[in-house]
Short mmCIF file of C-alpha atoms in Angstrom, two decimals:
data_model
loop_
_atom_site.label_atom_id
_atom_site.label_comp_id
_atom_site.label_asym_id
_atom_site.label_seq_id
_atom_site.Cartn_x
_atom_site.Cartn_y
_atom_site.Cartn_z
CA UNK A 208 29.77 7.75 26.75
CA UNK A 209 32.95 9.36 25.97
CA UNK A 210 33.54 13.00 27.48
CA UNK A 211 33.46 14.99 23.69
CA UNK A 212 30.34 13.23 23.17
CA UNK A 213 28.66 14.86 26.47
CA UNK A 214 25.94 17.29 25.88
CA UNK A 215 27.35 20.99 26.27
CA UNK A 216 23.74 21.72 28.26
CA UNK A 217 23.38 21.73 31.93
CA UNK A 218 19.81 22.26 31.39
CA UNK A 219 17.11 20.78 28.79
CA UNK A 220 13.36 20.87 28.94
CA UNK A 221 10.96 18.01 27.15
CA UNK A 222 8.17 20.16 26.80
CA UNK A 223 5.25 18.65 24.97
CA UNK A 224 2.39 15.96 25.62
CA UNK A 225 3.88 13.28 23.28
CA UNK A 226 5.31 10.80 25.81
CA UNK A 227 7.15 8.62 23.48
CA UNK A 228 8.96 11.67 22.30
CA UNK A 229 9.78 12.44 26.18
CA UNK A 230 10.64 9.29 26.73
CA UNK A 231 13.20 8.90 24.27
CA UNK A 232 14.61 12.51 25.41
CA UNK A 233 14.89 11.14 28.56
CA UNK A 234 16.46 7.85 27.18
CA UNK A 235 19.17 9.39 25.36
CA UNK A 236 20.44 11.90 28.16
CA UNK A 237 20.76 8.86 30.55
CA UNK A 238 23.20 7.38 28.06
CA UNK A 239 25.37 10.48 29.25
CA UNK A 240 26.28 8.67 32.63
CA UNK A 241 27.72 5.23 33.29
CA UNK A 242 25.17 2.70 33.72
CA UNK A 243 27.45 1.05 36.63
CA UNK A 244 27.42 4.67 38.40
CA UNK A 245 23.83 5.51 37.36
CA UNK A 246 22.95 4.58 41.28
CA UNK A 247 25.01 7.29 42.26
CA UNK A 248 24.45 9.62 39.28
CA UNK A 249 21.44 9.79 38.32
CA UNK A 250 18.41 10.54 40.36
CA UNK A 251 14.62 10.88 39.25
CA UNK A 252 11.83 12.92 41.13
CA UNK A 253 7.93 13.85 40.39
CA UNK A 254 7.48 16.54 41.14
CA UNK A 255 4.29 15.94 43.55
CA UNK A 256 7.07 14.45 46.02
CA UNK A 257 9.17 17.72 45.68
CA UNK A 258 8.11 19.89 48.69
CA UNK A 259 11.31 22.33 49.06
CA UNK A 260 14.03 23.04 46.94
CA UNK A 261 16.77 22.02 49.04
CA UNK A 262 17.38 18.33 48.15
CA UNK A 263 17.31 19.64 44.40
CA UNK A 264 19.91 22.17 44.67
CA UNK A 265 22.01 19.90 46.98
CA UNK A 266 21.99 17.00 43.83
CA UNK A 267 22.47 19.80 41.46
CA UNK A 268 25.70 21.11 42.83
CA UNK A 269 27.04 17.42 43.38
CA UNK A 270 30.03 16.41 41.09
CA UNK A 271 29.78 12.77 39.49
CA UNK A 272 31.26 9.87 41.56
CA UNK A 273 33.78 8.31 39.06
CA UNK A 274 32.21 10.25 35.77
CA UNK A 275 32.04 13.31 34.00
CA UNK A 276 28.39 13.91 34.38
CA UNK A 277 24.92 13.68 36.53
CA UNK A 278 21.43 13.86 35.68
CA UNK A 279 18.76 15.24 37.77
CA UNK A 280 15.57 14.87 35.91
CA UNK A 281 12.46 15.87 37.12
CA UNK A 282 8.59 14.66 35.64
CA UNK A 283 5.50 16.70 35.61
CA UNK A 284 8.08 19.70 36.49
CA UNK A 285 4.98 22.41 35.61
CA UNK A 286 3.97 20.80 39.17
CA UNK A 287 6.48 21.90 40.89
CA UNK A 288 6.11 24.80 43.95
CA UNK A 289 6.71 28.40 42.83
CA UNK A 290 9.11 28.59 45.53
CA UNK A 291 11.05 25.87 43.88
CA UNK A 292 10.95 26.93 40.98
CA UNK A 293 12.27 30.40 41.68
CA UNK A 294 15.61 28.60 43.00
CA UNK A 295 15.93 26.45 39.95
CA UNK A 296 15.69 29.41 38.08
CA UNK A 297 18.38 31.11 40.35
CA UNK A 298 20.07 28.39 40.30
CA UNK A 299 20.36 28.46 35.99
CA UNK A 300 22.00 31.89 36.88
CA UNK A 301 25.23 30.10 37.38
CA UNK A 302 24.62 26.16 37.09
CA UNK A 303 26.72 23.11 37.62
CA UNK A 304 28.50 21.97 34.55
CA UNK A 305 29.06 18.92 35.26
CA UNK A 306 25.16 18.17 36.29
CA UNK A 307 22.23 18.51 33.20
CA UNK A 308 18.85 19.32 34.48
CA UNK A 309 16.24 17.70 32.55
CA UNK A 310 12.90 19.34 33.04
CA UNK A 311 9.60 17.28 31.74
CA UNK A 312 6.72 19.38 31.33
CA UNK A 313 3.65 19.23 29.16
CA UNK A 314 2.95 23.17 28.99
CA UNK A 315 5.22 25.95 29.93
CA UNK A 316 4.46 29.88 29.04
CA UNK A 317 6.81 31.26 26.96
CA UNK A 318 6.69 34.57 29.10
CA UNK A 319 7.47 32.66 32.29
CA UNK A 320 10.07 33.36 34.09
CA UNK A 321 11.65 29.66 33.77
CA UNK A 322 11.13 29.57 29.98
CA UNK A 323 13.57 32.51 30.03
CA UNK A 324 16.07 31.09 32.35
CA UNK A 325 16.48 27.87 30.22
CA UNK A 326 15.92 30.12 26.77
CA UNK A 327 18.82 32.31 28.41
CA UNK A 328 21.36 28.67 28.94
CA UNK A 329 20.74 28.03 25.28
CA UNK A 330 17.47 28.11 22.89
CA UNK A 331 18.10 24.60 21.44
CA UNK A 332 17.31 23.16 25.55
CA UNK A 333 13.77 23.63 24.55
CA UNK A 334 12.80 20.42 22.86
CA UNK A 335 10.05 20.34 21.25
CA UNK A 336 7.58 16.81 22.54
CA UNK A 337 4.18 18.13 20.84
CA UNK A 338 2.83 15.50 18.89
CA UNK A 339 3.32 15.49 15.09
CA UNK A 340 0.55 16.60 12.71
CA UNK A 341 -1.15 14.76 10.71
CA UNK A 342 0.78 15.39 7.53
CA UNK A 343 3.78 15.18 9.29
CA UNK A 344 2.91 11.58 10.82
CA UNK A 345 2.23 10.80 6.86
CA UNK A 346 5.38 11.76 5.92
CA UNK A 347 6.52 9.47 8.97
CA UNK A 348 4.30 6.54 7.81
CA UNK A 349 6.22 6.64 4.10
CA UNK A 350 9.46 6.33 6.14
CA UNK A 351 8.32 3.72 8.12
CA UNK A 352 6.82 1.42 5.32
CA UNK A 353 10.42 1.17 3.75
CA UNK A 354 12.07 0.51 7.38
CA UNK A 355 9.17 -2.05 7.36
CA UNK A 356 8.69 -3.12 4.03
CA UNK A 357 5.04 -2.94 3.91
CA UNK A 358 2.80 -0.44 1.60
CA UNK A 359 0.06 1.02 3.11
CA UNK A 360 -2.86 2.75 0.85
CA UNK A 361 -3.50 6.07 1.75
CA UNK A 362 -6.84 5.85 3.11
CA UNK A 363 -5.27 3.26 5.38
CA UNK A 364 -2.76 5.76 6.59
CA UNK A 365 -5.75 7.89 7.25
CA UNK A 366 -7.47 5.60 9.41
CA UNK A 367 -4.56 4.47 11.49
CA UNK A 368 -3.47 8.40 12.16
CA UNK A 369 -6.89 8.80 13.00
CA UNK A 370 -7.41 5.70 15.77
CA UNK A 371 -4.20 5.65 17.20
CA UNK A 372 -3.09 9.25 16.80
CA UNK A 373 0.61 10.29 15.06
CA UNK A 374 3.16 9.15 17.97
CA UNK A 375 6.23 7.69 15.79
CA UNK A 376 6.47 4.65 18.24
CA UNK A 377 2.57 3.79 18.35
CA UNK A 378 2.19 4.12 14.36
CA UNK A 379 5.46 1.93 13.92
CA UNK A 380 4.57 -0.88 16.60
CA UNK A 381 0.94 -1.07 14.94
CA UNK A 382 2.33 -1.16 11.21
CA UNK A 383 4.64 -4.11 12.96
CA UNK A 384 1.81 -5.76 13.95
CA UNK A 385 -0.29 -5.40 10.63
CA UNK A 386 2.70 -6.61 8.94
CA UNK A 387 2.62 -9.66 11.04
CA UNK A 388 -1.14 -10.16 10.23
CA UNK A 389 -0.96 -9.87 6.60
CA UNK A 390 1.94 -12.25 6.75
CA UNK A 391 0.69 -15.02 8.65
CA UNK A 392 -2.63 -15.05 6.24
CA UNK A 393 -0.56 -15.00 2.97
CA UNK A 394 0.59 -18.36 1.34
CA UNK A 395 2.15 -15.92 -1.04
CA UNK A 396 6.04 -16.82 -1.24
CA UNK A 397 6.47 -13.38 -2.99
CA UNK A 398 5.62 -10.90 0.07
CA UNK A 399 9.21 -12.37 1.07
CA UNK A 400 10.38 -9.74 -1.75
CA UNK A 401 7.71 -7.80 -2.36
CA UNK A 402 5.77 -5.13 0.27
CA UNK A 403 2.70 -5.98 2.13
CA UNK A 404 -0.47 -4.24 1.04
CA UNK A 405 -2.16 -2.84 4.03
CA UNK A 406 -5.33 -1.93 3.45
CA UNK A 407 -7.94 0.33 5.40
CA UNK A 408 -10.14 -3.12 5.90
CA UNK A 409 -7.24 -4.52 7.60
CA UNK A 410 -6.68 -1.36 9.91
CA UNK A 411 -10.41 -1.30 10.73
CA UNK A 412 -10.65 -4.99 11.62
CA UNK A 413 -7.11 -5.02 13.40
CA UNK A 414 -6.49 -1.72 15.38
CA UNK A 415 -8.73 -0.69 18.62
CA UNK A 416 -9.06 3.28 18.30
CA UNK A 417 -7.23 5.01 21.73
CA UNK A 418 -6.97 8.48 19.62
CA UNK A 419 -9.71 10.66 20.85
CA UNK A 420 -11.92 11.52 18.15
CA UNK A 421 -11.71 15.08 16.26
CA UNK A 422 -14.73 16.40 15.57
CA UNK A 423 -13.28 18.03 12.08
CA UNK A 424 -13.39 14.24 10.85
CA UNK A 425 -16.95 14.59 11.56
CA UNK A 426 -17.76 17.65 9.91
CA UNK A 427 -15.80 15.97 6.59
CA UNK A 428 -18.13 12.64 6.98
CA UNK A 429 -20.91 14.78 6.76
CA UNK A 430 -19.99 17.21 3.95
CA UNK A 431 -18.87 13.54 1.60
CA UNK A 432 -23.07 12.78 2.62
CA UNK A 433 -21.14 9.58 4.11
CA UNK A 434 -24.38 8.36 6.42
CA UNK A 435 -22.61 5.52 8.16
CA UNK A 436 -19.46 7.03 8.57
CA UNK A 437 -21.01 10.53 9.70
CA UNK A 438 -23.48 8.81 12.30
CA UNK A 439 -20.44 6.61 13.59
CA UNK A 440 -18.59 9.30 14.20
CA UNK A 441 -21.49 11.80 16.02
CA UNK A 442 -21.90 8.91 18.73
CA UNK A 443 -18.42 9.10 19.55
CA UNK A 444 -18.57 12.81 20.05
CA UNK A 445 -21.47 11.80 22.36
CA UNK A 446 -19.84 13.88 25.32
CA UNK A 447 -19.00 17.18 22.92
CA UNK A 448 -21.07 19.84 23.53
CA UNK A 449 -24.14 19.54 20.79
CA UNK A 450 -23.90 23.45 20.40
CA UNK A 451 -20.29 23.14 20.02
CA UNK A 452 -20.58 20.50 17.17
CA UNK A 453 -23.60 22.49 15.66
CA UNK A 454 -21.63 25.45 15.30
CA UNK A 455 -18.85 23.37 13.37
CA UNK A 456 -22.12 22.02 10.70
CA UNK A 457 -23.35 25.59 10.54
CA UNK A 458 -20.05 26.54 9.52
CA UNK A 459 -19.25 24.07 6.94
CA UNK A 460 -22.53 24.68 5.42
CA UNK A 461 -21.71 28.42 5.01
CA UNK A 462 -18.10 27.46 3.49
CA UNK A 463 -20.51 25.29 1.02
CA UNK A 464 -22.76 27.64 0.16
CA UNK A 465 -20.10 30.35 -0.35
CA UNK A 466 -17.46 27.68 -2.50
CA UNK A 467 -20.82 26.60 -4.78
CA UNK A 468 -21.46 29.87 -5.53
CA UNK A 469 -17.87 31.16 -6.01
CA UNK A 470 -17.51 28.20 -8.32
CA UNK A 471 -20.31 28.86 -10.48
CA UNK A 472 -19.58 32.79 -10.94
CA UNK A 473 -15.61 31.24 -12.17
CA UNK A 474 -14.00 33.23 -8.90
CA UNK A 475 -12.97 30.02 -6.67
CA UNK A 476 -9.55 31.94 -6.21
CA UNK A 477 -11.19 34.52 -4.34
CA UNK A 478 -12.75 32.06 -1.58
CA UNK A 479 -9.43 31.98 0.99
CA UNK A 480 -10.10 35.95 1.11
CA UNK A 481 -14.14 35.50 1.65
CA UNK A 482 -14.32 33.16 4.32
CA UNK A 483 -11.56 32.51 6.74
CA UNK A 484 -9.88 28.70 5.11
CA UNK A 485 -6.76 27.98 4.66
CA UNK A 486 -5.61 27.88 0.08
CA UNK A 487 -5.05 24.40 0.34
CA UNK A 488 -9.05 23.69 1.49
CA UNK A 489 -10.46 25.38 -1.34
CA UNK A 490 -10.48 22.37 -3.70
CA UNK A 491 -11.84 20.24 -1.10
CA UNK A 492 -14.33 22.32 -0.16
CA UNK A 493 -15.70 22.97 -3.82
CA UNK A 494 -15.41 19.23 -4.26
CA UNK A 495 -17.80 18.81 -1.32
CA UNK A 496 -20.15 21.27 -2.20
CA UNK A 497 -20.98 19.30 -5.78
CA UNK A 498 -22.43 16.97 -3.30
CA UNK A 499 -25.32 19.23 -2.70
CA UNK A 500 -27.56 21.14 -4.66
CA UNK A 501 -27.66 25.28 -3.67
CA UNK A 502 -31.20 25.11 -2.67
CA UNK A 503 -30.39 22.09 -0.24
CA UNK A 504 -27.54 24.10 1.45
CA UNK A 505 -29.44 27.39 1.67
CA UNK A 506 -32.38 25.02 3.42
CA UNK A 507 -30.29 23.57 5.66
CA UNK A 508 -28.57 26.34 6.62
CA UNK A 509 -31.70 27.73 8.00
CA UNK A 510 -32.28 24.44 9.93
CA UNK A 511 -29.27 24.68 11.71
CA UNK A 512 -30.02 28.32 13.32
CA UNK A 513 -33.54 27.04 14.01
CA UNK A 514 -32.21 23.74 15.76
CA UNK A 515 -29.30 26.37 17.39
CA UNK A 516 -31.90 28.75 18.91
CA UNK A 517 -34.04 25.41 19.68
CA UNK A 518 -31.01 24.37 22.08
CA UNK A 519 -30.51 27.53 23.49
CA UNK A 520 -34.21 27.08 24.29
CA UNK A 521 -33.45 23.44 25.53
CA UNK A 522 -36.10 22.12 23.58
CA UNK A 523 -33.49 19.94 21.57
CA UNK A 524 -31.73 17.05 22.52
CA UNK A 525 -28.86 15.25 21.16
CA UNK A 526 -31.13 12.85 19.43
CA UNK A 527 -32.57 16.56 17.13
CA UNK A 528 -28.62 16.94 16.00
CA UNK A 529 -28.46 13.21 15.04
CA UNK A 530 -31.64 13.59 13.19
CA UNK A 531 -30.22 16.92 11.71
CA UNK A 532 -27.30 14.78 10.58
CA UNK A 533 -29.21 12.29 8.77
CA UNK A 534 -30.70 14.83 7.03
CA UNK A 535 -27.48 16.06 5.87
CA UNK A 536 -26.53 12.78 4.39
CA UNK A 537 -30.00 11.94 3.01
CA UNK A 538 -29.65 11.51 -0.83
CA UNK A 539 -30.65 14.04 -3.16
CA UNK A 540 -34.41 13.16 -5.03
CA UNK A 541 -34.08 10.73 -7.71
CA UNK A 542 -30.94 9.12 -6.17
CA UNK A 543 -32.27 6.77 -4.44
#
């Protein structure tokens, strides 16, 4: 890569658990050496083989054989001895130019000592490798289906954020693999032109969950009085805490009762000051509520602290809170 192209940092940090988004960091800075001179110019260490600082610093302070830079990168760097670490921040004091340090960690304090160092170098070598949020990997997705020229409905987007979790490269390979599925069961000559429809049906029957269940999709299962959905989701929170989950019902039931009630005195506005939700909620909370009647919440608010203080007691089991969550989702009388 040519010389004015060469990063100005001879330090950088992928901090983050999103992999992908290391792995491209990492990608992208090797492009900064010669691949024919990458033998002698870039080296590669976990940090569970580092045991003293001395082979570091000695690679470090190395000029490039026959190029302007070398990378020294170092995985799982939070790993790394305290000893060592004090060095590389010494080192940072006065680092090589010609050498960028490339640091992947999944957690680092912002009042250690290193953060500092590298903060010190230059703010912008802290890059950010969290995972995007869910609206974010939405926002992603609507990118992604022009790139791809698919469409996918929203409650399809949903599901696939919520099974295989908001990493740009997982959500793009799976969309390239739905494509491929909708387009080998079409006869229609049109999807040449037109988007593929991908539907939540064709996400359910086509991509394996490996995102770890949140148990907030829970709670919202249970507040639509979706049974199915509700009890599918409880069994895969089989190894959550049931006091833990509890305490998330008992709390959604109080943010019902409170949004019912708000509602029906005409003071909705004030319920982001009552209870501790974020504006944006509101709606969807009062939407929920109209799912219940106020006697039904006030009852089974009471049945959670009784099936709380019954745990406590461990005289419930995990079989009480599935119980207590078909009882949630139980049709009002006269539904049925």
């Amino acid at each position: 890569m040519a010389q004015e192209n060469a990063p100005k940092l001879p330090v950088y940090v992928a901090l983050g658990t999103d992999t992908a988004k290391m792995a491209e960091i990492v990608r992208r800075l090797k492009l900064y050496v010669q691949p024919q001179m990458s033998f002698f110019n870039c080296n590669e260490w976990h940090a569970a083989d580092i045991k003293d600082s001395q082979t570091l610093l000695s690679v470090f302070l190395q000029m490039p054989v026959c190029d302007t830079r070398r990378l020294a990168i170092i995985y799982e760097a939070e790993a790394l001895p305290k000893d060592v670490i004090a060095d590389i921040i010494d080192y940072l004091k006065h680092p090589n130019p010609s050498c960028i340090v490339c640091l992947c960690m999944q957690r680092l304090a912002k009042n250690s000592k290193l953060y500092k160092a590298i903060s010190a170098v230059d703010p912008k070598a802290i890059i950010n490798c969290e995972p995007q949020t869910a609206s974010q990997a939405h926002r992603t997705l609507s990118v992604l289906e022009k790139k791809l020229n698919v469409s996918v409905d929203f409650d399809a987007a949903d599901e696939l954020i919520n099974r295989v979790g908001t990493s740009l490269s997982v959500l793009e390979k799976q969309l390239e693999i739905l494509k491929h599925s909708v387009s080998v069961s079409s006869t229609d000559h049109a999807h040449a032109v037109q988007p593929l429809r991908i539907t939540k049906d064709l996400v359910c029957s086509h991509v394996i969950r490996t995102n770890a269940q949140q148990p907030w999709e829970l709670i919202d299962a249970l507040a639509a009085r979706e049974c199915a959905r509700a009890l599918t989701l409880l069994e895969a929170q089989a190894q959550t805490s049931p006091l833990y989950l509890l305490a998330l019902i008992s709390k959604r039931l109080r943010e019902l009762i409170c949004a019912k009630n708000l509602a029906a005195r005409g003071q909705l506005a004030l319920m982001s000051e009552k209870v501790n939700v974020k504006s944006w909620q509101v709606n969807k909370l009062r939407a929920a509520a109209d799912n219940f009647e106020a006697a039904e919440l006030d009852e089974l608010l009471c049945e959670s602290a009784d099936l709380n203080m019954r745990f406590k007691l461990s005289r419930a089991t995990f079989t009480d809170l599935v119980l207590f969550a078909q009882k949630i989702c139980s049709p009002r009388q006269g539904e049925m």
